[in-house]
Coordinates of C-alpha atoms in Angstrom, one line a residue:
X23 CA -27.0 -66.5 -97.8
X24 CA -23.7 -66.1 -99.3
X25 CA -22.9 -63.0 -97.1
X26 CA -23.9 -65.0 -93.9
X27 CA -22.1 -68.0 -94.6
X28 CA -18.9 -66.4 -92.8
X29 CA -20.6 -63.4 -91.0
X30 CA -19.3 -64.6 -87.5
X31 CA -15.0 -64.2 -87.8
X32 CA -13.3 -67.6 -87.8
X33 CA -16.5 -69.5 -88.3
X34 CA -18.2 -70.8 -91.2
X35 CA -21.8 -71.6 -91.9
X36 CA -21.3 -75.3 -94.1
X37 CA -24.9 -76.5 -93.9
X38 CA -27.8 -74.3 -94.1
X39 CA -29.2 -75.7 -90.4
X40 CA -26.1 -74.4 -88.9
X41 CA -27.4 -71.1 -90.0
X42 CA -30.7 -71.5 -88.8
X43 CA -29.3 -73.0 -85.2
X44 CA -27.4 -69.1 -85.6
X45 CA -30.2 -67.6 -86.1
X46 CA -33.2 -68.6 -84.0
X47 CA -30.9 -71.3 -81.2
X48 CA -29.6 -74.7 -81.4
X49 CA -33.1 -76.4 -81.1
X50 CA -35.4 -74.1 -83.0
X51 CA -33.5 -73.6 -85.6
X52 CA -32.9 -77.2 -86.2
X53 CA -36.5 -77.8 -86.0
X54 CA -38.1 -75.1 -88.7
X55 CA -34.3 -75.8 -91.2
X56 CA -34.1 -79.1 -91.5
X57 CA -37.5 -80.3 -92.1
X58 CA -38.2 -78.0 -94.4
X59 CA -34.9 -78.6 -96.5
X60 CA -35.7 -82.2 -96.5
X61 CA -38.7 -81.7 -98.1
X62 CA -36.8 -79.6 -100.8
X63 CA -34.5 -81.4 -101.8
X64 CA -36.7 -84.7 -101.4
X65 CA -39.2 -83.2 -103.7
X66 CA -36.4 -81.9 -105.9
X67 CA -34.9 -85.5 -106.8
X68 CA -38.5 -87.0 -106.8
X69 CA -38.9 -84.7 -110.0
X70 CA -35.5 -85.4 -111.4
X71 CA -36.9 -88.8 -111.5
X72 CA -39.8 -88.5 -113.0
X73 CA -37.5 -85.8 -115.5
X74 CA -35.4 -88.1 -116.0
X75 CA -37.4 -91.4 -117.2
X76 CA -39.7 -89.0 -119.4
X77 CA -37.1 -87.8 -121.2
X78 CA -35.1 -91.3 -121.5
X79 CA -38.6 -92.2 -123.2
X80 CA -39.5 -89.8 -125.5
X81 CA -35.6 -90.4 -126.2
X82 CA -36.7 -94.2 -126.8
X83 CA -39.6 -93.0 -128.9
X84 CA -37.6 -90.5 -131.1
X85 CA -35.3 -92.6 -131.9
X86 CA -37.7 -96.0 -133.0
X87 CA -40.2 -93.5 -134.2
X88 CA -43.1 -96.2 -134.1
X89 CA -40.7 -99.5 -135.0
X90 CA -40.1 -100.9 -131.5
X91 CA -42.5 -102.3 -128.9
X92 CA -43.7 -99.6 -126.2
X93 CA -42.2 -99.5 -123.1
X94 CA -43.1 -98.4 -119.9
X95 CA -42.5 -95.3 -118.1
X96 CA -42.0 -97.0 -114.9
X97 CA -39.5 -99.2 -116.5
X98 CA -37.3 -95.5 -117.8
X99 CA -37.7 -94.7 -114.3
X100 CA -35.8 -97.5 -112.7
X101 CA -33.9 -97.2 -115.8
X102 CA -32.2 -93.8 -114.6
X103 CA -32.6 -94.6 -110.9
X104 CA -30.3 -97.8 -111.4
X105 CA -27.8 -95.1 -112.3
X106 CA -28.2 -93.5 -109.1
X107 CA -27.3 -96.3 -107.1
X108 CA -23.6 -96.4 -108.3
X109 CA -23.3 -92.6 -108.3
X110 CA -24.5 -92.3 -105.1
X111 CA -22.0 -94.3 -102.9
X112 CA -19.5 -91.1 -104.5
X113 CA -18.3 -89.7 -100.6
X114 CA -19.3 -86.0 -101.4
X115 CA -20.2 -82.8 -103.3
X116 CA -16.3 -82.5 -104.2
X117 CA -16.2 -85.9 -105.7
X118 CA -19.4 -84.8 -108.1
X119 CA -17.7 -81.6 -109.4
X120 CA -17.4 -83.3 -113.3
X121 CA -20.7 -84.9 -113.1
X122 CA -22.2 -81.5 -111.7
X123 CA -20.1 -79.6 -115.0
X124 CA -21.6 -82.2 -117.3
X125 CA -24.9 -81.2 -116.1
X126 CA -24.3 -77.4 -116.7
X127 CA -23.3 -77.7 -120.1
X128 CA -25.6 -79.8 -120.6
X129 CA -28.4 -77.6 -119.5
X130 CA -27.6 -75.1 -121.8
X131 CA -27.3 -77.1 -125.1
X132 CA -30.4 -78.7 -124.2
X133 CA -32.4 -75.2 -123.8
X134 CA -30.7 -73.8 -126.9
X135 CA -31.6 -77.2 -128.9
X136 CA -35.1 -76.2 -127.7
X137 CA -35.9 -72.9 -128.6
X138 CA -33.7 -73.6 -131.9
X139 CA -35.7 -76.4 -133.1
X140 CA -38.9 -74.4 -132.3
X141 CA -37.9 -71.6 -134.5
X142 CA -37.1 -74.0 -137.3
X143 CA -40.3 -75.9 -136.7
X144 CA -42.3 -72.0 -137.1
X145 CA -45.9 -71.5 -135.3
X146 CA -48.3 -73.8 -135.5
X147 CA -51.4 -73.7 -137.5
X148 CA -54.4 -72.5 -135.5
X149 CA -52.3 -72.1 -132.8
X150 CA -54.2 -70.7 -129.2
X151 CA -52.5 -68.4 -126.9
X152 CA -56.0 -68.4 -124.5
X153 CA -55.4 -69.9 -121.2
X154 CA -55.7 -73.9 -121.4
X155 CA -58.7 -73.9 -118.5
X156 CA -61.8 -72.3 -119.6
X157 CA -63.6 -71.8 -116.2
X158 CA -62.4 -68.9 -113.6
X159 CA -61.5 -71.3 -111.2
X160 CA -59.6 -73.4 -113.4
X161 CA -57.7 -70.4 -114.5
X162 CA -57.0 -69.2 -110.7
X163 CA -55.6 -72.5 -109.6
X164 CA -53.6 -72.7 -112.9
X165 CA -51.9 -69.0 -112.1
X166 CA -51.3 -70.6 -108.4
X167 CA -49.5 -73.6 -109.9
X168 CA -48.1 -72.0 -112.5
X169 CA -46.5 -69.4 -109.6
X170 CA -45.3 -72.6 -108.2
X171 CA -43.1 -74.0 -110.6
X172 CA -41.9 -70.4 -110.9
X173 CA -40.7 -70.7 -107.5
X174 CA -39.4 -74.7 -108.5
X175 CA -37.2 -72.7 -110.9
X176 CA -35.2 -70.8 -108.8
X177 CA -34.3 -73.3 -105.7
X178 CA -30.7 -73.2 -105.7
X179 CA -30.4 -71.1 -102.6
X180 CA -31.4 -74.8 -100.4
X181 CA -27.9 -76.1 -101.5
X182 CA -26.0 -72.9 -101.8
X183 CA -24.2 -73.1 -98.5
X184 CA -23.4 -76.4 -99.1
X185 CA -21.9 -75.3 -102.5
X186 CA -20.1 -72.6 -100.8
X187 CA -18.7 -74.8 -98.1
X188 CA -16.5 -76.6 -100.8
X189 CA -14.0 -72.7 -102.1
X190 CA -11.6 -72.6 -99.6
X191 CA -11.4 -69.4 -97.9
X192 CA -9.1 -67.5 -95.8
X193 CA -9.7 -64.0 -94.0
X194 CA -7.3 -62.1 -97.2
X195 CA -9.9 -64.3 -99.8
X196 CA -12.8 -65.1 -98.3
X197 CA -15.2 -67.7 -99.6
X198 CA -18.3 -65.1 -100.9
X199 CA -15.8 -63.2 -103.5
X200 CA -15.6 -66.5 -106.0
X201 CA -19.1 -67.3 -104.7
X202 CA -21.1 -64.0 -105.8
X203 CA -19.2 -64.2 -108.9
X204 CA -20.9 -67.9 -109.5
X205 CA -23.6 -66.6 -108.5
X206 CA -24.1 -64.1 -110.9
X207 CA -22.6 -66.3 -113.7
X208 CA -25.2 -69.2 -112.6
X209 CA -28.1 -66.4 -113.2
X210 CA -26.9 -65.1 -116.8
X211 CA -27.0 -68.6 -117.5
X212 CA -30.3 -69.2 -116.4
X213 CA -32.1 -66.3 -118.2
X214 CA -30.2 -67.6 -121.1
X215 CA -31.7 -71.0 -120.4
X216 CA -35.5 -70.1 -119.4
X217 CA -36.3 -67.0 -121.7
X218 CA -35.3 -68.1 -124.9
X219 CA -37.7 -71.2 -124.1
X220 CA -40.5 -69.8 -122.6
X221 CA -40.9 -67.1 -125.2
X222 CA -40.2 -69.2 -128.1
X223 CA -41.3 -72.2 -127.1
X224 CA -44.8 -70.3 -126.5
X225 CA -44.8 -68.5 -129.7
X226 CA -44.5 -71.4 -131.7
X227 CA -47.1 -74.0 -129.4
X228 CA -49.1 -71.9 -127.8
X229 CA -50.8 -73.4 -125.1
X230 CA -50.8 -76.5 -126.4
X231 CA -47.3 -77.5 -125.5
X232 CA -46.3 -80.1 -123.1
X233 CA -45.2 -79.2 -119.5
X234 CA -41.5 -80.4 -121.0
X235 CA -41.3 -78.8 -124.3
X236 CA -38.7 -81.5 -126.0
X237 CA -42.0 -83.7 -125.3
X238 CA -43.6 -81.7 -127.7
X239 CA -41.0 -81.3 -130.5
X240 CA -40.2 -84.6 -132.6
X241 CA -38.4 -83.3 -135.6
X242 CA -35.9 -83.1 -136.5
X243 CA -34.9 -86.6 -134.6
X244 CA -31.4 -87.1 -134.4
X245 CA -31.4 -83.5 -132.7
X246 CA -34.4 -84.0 -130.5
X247 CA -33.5 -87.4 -129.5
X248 CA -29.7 -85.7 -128.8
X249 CA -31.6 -83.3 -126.4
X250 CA -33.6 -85.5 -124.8
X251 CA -30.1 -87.4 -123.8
X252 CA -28.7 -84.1 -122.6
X253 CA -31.6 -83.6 -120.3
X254 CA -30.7 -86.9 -118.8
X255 CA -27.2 -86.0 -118.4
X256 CA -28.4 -82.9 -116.5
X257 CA -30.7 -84.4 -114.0
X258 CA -28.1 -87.0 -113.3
X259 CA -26.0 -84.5 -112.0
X260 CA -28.7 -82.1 -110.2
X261 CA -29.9 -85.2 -108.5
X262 CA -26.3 -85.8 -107.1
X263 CA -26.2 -82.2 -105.7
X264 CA -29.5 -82.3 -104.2
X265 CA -29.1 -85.7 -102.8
X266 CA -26.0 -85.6 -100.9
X267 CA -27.5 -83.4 -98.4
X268 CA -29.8 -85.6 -97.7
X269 CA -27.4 -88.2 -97.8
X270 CA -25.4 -86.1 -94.9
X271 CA -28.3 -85.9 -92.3
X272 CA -29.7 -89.7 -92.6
X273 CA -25.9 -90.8 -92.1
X274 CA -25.0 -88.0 -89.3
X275 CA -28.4 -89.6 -87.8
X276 CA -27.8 -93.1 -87.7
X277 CA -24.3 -92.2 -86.7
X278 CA -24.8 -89.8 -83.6
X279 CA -28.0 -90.9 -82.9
X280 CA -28.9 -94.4 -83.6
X281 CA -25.2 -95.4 -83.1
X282 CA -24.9 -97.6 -86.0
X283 CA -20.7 -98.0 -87.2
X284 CA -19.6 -95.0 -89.9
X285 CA -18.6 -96.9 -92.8
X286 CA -19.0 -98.3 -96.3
X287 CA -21.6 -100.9 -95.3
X288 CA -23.6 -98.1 -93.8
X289 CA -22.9 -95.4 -96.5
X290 CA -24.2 -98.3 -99.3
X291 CA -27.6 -99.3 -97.5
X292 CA -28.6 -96.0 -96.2
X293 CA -28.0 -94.3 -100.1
X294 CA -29.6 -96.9 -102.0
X295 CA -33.1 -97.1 -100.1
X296 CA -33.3 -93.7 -100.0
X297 CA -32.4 -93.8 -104.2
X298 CA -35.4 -96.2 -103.9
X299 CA -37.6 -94.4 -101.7
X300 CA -37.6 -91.6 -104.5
X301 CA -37.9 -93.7 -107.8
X302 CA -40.8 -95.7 -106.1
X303 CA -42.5 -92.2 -105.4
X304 CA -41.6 -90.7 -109.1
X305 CA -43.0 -94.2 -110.4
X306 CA -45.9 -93.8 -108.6
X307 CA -47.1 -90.0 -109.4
X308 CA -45.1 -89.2 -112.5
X309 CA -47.1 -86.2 -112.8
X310 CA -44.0 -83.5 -114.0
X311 CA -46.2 -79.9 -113.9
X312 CA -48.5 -80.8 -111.0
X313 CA -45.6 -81.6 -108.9
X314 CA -43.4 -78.3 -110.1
X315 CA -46.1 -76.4 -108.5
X316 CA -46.8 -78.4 -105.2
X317 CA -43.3 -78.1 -104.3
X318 CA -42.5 -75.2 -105.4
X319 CA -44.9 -73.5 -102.9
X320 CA -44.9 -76.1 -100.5
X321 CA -41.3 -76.3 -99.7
X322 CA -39.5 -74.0 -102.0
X323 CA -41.2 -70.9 -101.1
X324 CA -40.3 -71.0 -97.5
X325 CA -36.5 -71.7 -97.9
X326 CA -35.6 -70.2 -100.7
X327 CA -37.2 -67.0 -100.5
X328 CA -38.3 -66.1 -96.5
X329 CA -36.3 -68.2 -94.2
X330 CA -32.8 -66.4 -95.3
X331 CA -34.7 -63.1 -95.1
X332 CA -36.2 -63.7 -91.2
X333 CA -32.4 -64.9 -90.8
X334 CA -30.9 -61.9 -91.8
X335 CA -33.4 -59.6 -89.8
X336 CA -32.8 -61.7 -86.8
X337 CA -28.8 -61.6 -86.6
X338 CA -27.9 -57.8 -88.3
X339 CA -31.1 -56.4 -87.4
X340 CA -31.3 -53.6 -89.7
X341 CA -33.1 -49.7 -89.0
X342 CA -36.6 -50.4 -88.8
X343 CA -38.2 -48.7 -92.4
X344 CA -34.2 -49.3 -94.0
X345 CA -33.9 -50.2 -97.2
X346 CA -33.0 -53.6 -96.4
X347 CA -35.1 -53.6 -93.5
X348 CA -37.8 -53.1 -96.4
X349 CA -36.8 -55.3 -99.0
X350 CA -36.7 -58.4 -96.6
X351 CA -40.3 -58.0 -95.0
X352 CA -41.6 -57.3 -99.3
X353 CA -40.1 -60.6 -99.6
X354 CA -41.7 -62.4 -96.8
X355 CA -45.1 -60.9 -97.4
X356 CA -44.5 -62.4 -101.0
X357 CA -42.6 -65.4 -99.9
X358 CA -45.9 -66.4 -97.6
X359 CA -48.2 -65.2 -100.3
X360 CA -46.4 -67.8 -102.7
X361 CA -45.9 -70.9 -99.8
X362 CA -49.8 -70.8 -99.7
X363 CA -51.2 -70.5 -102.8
X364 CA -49.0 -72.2 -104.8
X365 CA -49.4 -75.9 -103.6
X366 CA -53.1 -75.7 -103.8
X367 CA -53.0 -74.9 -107.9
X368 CA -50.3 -78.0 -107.8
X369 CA -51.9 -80.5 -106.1
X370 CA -55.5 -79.4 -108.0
X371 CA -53.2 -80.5 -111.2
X372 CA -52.0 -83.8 -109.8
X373 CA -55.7 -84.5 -108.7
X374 CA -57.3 -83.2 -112.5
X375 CA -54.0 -85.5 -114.2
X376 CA -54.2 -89.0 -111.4
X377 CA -57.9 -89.2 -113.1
X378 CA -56.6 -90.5 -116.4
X379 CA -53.4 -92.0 -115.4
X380 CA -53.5 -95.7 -115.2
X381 CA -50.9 -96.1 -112.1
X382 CA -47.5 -98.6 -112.7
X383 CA -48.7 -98.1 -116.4

């Protein structure tokens, strides 16, 4: 995606429709993007929400350790969503660049609090690294999720274009030299996010740890409750990025197609029911692992890793049995593969966890 977002000379690909409308036509292309995206980065700051107000909880928790009255999760979520309502009326991607650096560094002194704390803390006792479901389909739906929030991971590629769109470019320094080196600066810091977690986090809790592992570690407070923060900081900013996207195509629709006057009025209605629209759904299925792996598949899976893959075979055509020819149709097959089994082990998990869960509780 970052080599096609200035493949045609003099021309650059801003949104990640645009590409599409490139690639398959004005109309289809607009029709199998956009929906899809939506759904992405919808999904995306429904689970920032729910992220969000957990970890402003446990934060809650930590820090009162027993002493203050309970509160309720539904009232952390509208707790971080009212911050949402002032961030959002910011104009554009540009004007989130601090907030979206906050969030970075954030990221990374959460993850390393994380696996830190969980080497202090040591393994368990009687720790169980058997899978958590104990029937074989229990354990097939929870390799499906589990693939899922694998693919939930990895999603940046929906906003990537959009990224790219802010590094100015000319045809001497063109946009995808700084990009590819973010790129690959935004992946070392990934693996040095995820791994350390996973692996540690695991060896110490087994399967018995929490979906959010700073859920699962209490001591020692002042750090954990320090993390917790950090995670809020983060999704505050990740939010941002996913929602002004969304904040682009609702406006550009009631603008060019509904007429209504471009405008501050218009900007401050439109943002803050759609900030609404997405802490009412978070409040309402605040299920964090089940909805990893619904979206995931559901939405992740096509445009992150086979709609820029059918776009690249459609405009440079490569050798039929290339190596890039290749690669692209392995990641299709898999991208499929992934878009339809993935949701199924999700939604199973927000079915097995809406059981027990008392709703507005």
């Amino acid at each position: 995606m970052v080599e096609m977002h200035e493949m045609v000379p003099g021309k650059r690909f801003d949104r990640y429709h645009e590409l599409g409308q490139h690639a398959f036509g004005d109309k289809l292309g607009l029709w199998i993007v956009v929906p899809q995206q939506l759904i992405v980065e919808v999904g995306v700051n429904i689970v920032y929400m729910v992220t969000g107000g957990r970890s402003l909880k446990k934060f809650h928790d930590v820090i009162c350790d027993g002493k203050c009255k309970d509160i309720k999760l539904t009232f952390f979520i509208m707790i971080f969503a009212s911050v949402h309502f002032v961030l959002s009326q910011l104009p554009n991607l540009n004007s989130i660049s601090g907030v979206s650096l906050a969030a970075a560094v954030m990221s990374l002194s959460y993850s390393t609090i994380a696996w830190g704390a969980s080497v202090d803390k040591g393994k368990m006792v009687d720790v169980d690294y058997n899978l958590r479901a104990t029937t074989t389909p229990g354990k097939v739906f929870g390799f499906f999720g589990a693939l899922g929030e694998v693919a939930f991971a990895y999603a940046g590629h929906n906003v990537v274009l959009e990224i790219q769109a802010t590094i100015p470019s000319t045809p001497e320094k063109p946009s995808k030299k700084p990009m590819w080196k973010g790129v690959v600066v935004a992946y070392i810091v990934v693996a040095l996010c995820y791994f350390p977690v996973a692996l540690i986090g695991y060896w110490a809790f087994g399967n018995s740890v929490d979906d959010n592992i700073l859920i699962t570690l209490n001591k020692p407070t002042w750090l954990i409750a320090t993390a917790n923060m950090m995670v809020v900081i983060h999704v505050i900013g990740s939010y941002q990025i996913y929602a002004m996207p969304v904040f682009d195509m609702i406006e550009t629709v009631l603008v060019k197609k509904l007429k209504f006057p471009p405008g501050l009025t218009l900007r401050l209605i439109a943002r803050t029911l759609y900030v609404a629209f997405t802490m009412f759904v978070a409040i309402t299925f605040p299920f964090f692992g089940g909805l990893l792996g619904f979206f995931g598949g559901f939405a992740f899976a096509p445009t992150t890793y086979f709609l820029p893959c059918i776009m690249w075979l459609a405009i440079y055509k490569p050798k039929r049995f290339s190596l890039s020819w290749f690669t692209n149709w392995v990641c299709i097959v898999l991208g499929v593969c992934l878009m339809i089994l993935s949701p199924i082990g999700g939604l199973r998990q927000i079915i097995l966890d809406s059981k027990t869960y008392k709703f507005y509780s």
